[in-house]
Coordinates of C-alpha atoms and ligand atoms in Angstrom, one line a residue:
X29 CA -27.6 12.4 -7.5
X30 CA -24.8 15.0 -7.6
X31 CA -22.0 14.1 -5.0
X32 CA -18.4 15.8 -5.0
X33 CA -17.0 13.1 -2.5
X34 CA -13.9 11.1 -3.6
X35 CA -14.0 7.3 -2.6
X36 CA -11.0 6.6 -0.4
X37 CA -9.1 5.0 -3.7
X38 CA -9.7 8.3 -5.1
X39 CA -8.7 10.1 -2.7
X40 CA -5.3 7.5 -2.5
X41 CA -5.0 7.6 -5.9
X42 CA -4.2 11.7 -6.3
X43 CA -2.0 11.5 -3.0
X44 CA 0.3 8.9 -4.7
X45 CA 0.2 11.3 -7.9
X46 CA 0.8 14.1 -5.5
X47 CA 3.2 12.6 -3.7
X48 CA 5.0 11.8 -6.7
X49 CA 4.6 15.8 -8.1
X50 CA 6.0 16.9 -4.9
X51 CA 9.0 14.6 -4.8
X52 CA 9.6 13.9 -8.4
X53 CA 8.8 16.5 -10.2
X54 CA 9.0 20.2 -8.5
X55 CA 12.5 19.2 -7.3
X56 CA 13.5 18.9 -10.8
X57 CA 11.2 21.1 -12.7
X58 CA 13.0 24.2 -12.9
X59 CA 16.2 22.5 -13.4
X60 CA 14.4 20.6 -16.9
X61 CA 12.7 23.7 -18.0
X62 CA 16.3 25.7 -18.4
X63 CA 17.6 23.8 -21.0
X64 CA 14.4 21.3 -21.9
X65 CA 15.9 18.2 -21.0
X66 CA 14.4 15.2 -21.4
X67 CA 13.3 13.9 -18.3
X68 CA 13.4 10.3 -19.2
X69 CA 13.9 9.6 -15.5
X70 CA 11.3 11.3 -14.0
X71 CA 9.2 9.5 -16.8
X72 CA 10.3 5.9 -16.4
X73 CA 9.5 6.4 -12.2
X74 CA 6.0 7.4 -13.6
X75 CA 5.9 4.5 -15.8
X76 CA 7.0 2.3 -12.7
X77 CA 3.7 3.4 -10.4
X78 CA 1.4 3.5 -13.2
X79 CA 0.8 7.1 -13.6
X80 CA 2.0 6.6 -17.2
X81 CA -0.7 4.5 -18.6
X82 CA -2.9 4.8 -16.4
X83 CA -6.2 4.8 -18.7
X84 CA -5.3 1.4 -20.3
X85 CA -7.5 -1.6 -19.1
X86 CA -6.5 -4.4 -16.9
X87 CA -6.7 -6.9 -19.9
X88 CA -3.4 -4.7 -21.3
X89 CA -1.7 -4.7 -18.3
X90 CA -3.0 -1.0 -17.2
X91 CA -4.8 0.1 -13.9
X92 CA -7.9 1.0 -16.1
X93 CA -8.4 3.9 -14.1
X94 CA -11.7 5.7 -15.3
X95 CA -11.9 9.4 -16.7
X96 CA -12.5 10.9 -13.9
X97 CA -9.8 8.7 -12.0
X98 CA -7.8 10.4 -15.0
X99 CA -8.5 13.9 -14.3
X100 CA -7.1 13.3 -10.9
X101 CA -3.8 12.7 -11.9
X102 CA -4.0 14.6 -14.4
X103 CA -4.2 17.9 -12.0
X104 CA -1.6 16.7 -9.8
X105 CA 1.0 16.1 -12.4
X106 CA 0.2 19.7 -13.9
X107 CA 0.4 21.4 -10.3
X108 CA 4.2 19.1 -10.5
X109 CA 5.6 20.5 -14.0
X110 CA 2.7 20.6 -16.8
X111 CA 6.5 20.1 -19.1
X112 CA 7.0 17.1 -17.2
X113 CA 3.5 15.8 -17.2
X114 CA 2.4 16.3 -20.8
X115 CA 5.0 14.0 -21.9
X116 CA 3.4 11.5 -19.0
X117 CA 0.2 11.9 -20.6
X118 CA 1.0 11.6 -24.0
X119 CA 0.4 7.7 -23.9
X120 CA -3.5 8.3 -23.3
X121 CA -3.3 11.0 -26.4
X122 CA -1.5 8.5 -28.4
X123 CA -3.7 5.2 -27.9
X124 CA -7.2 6.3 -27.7
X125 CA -7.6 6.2 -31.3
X126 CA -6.2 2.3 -30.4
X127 CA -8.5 1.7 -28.2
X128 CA -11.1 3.1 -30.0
X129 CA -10.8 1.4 -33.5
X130 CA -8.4 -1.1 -33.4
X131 CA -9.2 -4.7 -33.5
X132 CA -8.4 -6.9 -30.8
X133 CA -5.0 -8.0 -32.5
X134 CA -3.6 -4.6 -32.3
X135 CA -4.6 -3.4 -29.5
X136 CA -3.1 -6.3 -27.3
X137 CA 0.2 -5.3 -29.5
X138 CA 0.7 -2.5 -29.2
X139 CA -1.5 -1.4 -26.0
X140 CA 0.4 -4.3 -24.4
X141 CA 3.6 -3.2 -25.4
X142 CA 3.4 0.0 -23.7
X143 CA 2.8 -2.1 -19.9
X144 CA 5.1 -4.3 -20.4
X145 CA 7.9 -2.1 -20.6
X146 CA 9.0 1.4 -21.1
X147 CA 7.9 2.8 -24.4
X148 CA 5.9 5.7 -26.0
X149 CA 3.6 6.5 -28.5
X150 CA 3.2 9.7 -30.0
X151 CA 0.1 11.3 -31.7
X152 CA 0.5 12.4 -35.4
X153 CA -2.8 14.7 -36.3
X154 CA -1.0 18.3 -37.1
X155 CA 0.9 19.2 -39.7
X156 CA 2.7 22.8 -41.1
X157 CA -0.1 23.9 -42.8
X158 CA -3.0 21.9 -41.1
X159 CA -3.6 22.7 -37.7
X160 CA -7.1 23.3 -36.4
X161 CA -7.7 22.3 -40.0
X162 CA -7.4 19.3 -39.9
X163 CA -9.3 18.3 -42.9
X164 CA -6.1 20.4 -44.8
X165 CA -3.7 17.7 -43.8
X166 CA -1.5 16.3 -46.8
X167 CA 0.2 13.5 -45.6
X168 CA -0.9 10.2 -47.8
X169 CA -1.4 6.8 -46.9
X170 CA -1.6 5.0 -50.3
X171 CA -2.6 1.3 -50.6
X172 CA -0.2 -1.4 -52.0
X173 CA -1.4 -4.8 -51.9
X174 CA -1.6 -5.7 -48.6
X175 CA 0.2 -2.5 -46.7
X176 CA -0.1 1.4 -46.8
X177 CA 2.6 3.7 -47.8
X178 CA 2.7 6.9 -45.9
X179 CA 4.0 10.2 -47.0
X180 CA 4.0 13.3 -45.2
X181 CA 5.2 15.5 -42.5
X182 CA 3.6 16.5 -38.6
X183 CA 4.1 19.2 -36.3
X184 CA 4.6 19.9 -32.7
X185 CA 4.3 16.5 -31.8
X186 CA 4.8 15.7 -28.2
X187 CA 7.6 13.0 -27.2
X188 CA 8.2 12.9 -31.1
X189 CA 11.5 12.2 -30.9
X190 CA 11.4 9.7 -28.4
X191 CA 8.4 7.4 -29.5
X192 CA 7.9 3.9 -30.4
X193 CA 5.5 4.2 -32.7
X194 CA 3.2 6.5 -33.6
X195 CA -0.6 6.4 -34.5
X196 CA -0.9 8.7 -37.9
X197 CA -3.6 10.7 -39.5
X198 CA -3.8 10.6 -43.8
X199 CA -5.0 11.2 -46.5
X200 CA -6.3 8.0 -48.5
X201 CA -8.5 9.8 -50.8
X202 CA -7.3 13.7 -51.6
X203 CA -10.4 14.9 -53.0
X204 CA -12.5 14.3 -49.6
X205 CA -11.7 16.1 -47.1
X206 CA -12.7 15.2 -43.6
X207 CA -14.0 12.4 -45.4
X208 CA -10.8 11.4 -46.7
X209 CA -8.5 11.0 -43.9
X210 CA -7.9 7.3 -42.4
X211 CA -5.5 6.8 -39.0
X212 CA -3.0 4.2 -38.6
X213 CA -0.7 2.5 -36.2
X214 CA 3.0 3.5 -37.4
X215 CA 5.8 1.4 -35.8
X216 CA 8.9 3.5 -35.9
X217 CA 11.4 2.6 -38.3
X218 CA 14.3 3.9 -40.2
X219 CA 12.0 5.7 -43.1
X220 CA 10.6 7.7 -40.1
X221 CA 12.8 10.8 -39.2
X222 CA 12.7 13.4 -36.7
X223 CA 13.6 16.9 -38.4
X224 CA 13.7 19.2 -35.1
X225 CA 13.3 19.2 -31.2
X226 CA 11.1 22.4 -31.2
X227 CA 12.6 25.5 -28.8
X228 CA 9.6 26.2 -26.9
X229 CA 8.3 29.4 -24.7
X230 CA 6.9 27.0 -21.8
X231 CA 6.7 23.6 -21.4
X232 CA 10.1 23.1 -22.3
X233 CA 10.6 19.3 -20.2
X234 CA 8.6 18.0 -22.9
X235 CA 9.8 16.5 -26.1
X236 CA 7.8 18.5 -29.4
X237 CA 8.8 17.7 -32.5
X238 CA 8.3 17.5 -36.2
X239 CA 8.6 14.3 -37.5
X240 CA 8.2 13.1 -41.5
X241 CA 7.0 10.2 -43.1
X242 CA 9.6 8.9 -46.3
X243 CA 7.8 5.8 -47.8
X244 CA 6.8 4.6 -44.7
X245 CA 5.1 1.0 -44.9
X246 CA 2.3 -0.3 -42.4
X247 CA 0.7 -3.4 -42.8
X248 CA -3.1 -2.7 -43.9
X249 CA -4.3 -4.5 -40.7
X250 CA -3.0 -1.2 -38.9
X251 CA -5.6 1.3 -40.2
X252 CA -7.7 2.1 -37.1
X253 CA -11.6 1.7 -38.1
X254 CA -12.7 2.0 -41.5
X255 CA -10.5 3.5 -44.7
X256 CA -11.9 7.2 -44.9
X257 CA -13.3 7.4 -40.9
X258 CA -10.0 8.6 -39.1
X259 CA -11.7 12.1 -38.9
X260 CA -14.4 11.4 -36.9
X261 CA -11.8 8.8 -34.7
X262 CA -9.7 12.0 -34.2
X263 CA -12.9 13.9 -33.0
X264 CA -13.5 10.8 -30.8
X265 CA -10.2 11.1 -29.3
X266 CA -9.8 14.8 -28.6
X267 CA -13.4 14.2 -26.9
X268 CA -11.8 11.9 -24.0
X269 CA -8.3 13.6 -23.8
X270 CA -9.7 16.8 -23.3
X271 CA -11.2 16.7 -19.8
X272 CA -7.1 15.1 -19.0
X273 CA -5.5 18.6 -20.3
X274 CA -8.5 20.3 -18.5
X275 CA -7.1 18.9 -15.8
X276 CA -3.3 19.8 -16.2
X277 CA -4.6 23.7 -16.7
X278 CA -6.3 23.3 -13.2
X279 CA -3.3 22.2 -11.8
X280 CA -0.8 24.8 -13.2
X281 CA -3.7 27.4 -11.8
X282 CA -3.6 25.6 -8.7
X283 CA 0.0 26.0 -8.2
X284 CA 0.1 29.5 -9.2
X285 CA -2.7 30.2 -7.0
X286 CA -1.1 28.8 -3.9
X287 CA 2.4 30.3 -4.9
X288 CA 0.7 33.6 -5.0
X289 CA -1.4 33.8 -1.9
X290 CA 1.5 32.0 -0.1
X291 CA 4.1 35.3 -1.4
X292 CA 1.2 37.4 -0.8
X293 CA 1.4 36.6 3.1
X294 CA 4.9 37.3 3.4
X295 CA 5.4 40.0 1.3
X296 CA 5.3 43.2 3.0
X297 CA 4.9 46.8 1.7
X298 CA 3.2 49.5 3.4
X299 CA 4.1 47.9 6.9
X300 CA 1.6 44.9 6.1
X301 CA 1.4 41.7 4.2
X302 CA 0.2 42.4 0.9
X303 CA -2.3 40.1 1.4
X304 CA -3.9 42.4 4.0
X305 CA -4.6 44.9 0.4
X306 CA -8.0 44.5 -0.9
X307 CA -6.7 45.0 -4.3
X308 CA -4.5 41.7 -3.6
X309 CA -7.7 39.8 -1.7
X310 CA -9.5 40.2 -4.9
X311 CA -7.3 38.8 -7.0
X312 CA -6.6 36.2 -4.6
X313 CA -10.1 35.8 -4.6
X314 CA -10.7 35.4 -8.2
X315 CA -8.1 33.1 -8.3
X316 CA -9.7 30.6 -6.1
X317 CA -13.1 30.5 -8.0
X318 CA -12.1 30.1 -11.4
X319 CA -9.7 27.2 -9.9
X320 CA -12.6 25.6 -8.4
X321 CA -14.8 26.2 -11.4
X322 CA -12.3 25.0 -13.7
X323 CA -12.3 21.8 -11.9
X324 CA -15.6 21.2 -11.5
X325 CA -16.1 21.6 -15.1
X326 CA -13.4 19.0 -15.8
X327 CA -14.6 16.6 -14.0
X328 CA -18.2 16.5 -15.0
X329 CA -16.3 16.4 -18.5
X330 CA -15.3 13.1 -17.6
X331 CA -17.9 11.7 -15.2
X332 CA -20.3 11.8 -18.7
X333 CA -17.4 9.4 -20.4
X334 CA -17.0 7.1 -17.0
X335 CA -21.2 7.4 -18.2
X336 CA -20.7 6.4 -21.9
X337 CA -22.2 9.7 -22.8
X338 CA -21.0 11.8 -25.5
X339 CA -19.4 14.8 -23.7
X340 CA -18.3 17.2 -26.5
X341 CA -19.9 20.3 -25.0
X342 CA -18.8 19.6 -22.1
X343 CA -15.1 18.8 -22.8
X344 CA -14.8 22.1 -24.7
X345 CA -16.6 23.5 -21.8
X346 CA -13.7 22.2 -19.6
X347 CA -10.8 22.6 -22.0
X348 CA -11.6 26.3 -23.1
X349 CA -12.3 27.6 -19.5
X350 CA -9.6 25.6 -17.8
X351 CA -6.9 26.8 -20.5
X352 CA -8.1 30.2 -19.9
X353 CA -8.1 30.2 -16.4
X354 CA -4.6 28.6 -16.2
X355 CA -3.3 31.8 -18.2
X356 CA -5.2 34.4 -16.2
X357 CA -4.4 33.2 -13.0
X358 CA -0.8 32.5 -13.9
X359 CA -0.3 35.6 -15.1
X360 CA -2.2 37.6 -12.1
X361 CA 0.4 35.7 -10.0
X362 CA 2.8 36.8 -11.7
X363 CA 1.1 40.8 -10.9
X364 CA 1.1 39.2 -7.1
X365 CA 4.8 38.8 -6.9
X366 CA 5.9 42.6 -8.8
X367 CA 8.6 42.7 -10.4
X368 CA 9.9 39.7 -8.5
X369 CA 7.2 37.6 -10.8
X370 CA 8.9 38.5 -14.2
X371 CA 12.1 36.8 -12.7
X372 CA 13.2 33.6 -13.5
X373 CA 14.3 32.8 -10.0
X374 CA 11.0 32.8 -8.9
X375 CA 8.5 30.0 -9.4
X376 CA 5.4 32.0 -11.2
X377 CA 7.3 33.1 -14.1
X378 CA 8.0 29.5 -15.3
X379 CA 3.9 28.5 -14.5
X380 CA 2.7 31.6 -17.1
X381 CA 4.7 30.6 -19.7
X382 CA 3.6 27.0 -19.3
X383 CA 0.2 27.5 -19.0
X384 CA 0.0 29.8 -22.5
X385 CA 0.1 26.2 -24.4
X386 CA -2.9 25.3 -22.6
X387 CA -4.8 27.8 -24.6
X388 CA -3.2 26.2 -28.2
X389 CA -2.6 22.1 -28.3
X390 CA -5.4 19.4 -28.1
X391 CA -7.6 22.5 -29.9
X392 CA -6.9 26.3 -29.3
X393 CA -9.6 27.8 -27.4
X394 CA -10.9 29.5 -30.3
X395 CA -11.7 26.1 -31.4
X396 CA -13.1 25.0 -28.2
X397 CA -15.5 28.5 -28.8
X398 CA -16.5 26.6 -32.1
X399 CA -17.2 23.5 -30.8
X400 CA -19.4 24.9 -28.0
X401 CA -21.5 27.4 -30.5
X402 CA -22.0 24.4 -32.4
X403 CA -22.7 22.1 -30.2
X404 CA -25.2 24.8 -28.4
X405 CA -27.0 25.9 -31.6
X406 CA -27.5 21.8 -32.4
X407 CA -28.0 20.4 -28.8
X408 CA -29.2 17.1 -30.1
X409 CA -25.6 16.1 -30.0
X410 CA -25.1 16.3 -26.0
X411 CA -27.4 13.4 -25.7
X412 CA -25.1 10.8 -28.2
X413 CA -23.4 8.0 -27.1
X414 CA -19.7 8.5 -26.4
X415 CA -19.0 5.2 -28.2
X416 CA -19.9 6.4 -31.3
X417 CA -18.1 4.7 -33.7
X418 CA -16.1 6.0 -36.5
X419 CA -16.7 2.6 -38.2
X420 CA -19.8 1.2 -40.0
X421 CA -22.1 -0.2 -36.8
X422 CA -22.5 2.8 -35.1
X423 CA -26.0 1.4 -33.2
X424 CA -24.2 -1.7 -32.2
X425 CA -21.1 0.3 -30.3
X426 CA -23.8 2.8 -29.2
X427 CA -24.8 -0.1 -27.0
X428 CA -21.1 -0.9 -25.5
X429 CA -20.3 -0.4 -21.7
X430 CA -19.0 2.9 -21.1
X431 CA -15.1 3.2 -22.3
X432 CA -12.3 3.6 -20.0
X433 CA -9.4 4.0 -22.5
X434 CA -8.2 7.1 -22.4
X435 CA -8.2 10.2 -19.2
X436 CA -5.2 11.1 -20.4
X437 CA -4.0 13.5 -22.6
Ligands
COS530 N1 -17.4 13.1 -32.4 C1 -17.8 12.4 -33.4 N2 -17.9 12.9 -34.7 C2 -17.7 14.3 -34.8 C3 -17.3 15.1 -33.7 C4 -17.2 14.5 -32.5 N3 -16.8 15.1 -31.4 N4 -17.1 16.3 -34.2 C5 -17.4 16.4 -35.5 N5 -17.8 15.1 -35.8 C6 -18.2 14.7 -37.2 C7 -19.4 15.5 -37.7 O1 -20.6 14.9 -37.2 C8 -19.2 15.4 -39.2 O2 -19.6 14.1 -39.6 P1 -20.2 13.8 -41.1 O3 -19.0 13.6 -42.0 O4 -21.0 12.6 -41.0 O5 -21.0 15.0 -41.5 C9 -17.7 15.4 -39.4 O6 -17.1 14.9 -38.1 C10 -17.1 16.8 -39.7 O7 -17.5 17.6 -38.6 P2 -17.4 19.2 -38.8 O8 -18.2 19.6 -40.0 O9 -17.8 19.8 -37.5 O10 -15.9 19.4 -39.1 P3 -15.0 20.8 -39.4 O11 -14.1 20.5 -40.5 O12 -15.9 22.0 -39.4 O13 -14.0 20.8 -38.1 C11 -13.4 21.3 -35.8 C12 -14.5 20.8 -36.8 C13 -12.8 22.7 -36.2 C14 -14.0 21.4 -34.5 C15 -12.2 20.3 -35.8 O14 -11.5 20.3 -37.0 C16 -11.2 20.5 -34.7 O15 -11.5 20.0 -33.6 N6 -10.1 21.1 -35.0 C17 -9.1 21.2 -33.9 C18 -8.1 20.1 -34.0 C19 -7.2 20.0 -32.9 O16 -7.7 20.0 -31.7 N7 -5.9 20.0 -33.1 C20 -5.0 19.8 -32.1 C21 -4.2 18.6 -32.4 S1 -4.0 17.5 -31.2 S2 -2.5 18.2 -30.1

């Protein structure tokens, strides 16, 4: 059966994430997005009600909210500040490849660590020259006795500068490609340094940066799965963050949409509200569709996790459109407001240049293109487990209860 209702927790859930983006985060959000600063307040209060790590399971000290749970938040926290929230969400980004291929040991370390007190992790897939190729990474992870020694530099990585530890893509065997590239849990330490805060176009709340690996030494029991699997664990993760950033996208739409037809009643020219101009109801129109749509596709993105299916169609499904959306609609409300759009005292100018990154990070939507001709041209794949496992007893995980670890981008 097909049913759209929220449960009441549901519903209370993304009216205390509301609540919070009202009173938290739009006070502040335009303030934060002038000179990207760190909004390390705004962050620990999110921390504090559990909007932080919200994906992480009661026996870690999270909520264990479920995807869909996830995408709820998620939406609110983008119709806040998207700047603000991506550096909320960056925990679920950052320990899904934890939750998926750690073993017990480390994820009650460092899963635990991150509900116990204040602390980020950061996700370390991109690099200079390897971005939606990943397989072109060059960062090593060499084996010495009993640690690795990593080598190598990342890109645009969110709250970079500000994380704990980080979990890392390399290389551990050069000549393999995507089969050649093993993830690991990287405490921070003095061999790790942060070269640059990135100056961004949108987004700007939120800490990116590049970050390099001198020598840096992990005990082996941090690799994440097998040696020579992290590929298929990145795949894995970007497969249950996806519906989260979905999410955010609808809810930089959402706010653009209701900026717009909000202006669009007051504004007058030719003696009426433009809203009263079909040329404006069609736009407004549009708006509220694609919105809805966008939504809808998100969260059957993440009702198929909550189901333990494997929803890679349908995430990229989500992703692309929602991205897409989020930059049409932001920029239409933008054509809503006139000139007064393209100014920075008014709200709409800040939401289209935040939503532009929706259509890059977590996969650009040309990839997301790829993934869905692929995934429509092979279609066995829609009907895998989403617990495949990028270690060696993929039948036995295809068996596990459906996974709760990660709605968050
Ligand atoms: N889940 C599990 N396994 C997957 C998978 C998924 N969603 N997608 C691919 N795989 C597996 C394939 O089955 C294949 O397995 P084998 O080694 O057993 O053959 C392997 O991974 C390689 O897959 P593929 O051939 O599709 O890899 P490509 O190099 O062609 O890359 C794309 C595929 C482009 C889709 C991938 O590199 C990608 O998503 N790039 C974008 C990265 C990104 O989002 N970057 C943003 C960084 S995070 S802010």
């Amino acid at each position: 059966m097909v049913d759209f209702t929220l449960t009441d927790e549901q519903k209370a859930l993304r009216e205390m994430a509301h609540d919070f983006a009202e009173k938290e985060m739009r006070p502040v959000a335009w303030e934060y997005d002038k000179d990207g600063t760190w909004p390390e307040e705004v962050l620990r209060k999110a921390w504090e009600l559990g909007l932080m790590n919200s994906h992480l399971p009661a026996e870690y000290g999270g909520p264990g909210a479920s995807y869909m749970e996830g995408t709820l938040i998620e939406e609110e926290l983008g119709w806040g500040c998207s700047g603000i929230g991506t550096s909320i969400a960056c925990n679920g980004l950052a320990t899904a490849p934890i939750h998926i291929g750690g073993s017990e040991e480390i994820k009650k370390e460092y899963l635990g660590m991150l509900t116990e007190e204040f602390k980020l992790a950061s996700f370390c897939l991109t690099e200079p020259d390897a971005g939606s190729d990943v397989s072109g990474m060059r960062t090593t992870a060499v084996r010495q006795g009993d640690k690795y020694v990593i080598n190598g530099s990342k890109s645009f990585i969110t709250n970079g500068g500000y994380a704990d530890y980080y979990t890392v893509y390399a290389k551990t065997d050069k000549d393999a490609g995507h089969r050649g590239i093993s993830a690991f849990v990287v405490p921070r330490d003095d061999t790790v340094t942060v070269d640059k805060k990135e100056d961004k176009m949108g987004q700007r709340a939120s800490n990116t940066a590049a970050i390099t690996f001198n020598d840096t030494e992990v005990p082996a029991d941090h690799l994440l799965g097998e040696e020579n699997h992290g590929f298929k664990l990145a795949m894995m993760t970007l497969d249950r963050t996806r519906p989260g950033v979905a999410a955010m996208a609808v809810g930089i739409a959402r706010a653009a949409f209701e900026f717009a037809t909000n202006y669009s009643k007051e504004r007058i020219q030719f003696g009426v509200p433009i809203a009263m101009h079909q040329a404006i109801q069609f736009m407004i129109a549009d708006m509220a569709t694609e919105v809805e749509a966008s939504r809808l596709l998100t969260w059957q993105s993440a009702v198929l996790l909550d189901e333990g299916r494997r929803n890679t169609l349908q995430s990229s499904h989500a992703k692309r459109f929602a991205a897409d959306t989020a930059m049409k609609v932001t920029t239409d409300a933008v054509q809503v407001y006139g000139g007064y759009g393209f100014i920075k005292e008014y709200p709409v100018e800040k939401l289209m240049r935040d939503a532009k990154i929706m259509q890059l990070y977590e996969g650009t939507s040309q990839i997301q293109r790829l993934v869905i001709a692929r995934e429509t041209l092979l279609p066995r794949r829609a009907e895998e487990p989403a617990s495949e496992a990028p270690a060696a007893e993929p039948e036995k995980e295809a068996a596990a209860a459906p996974e709760k670890e990660a709605a968050a981008a």
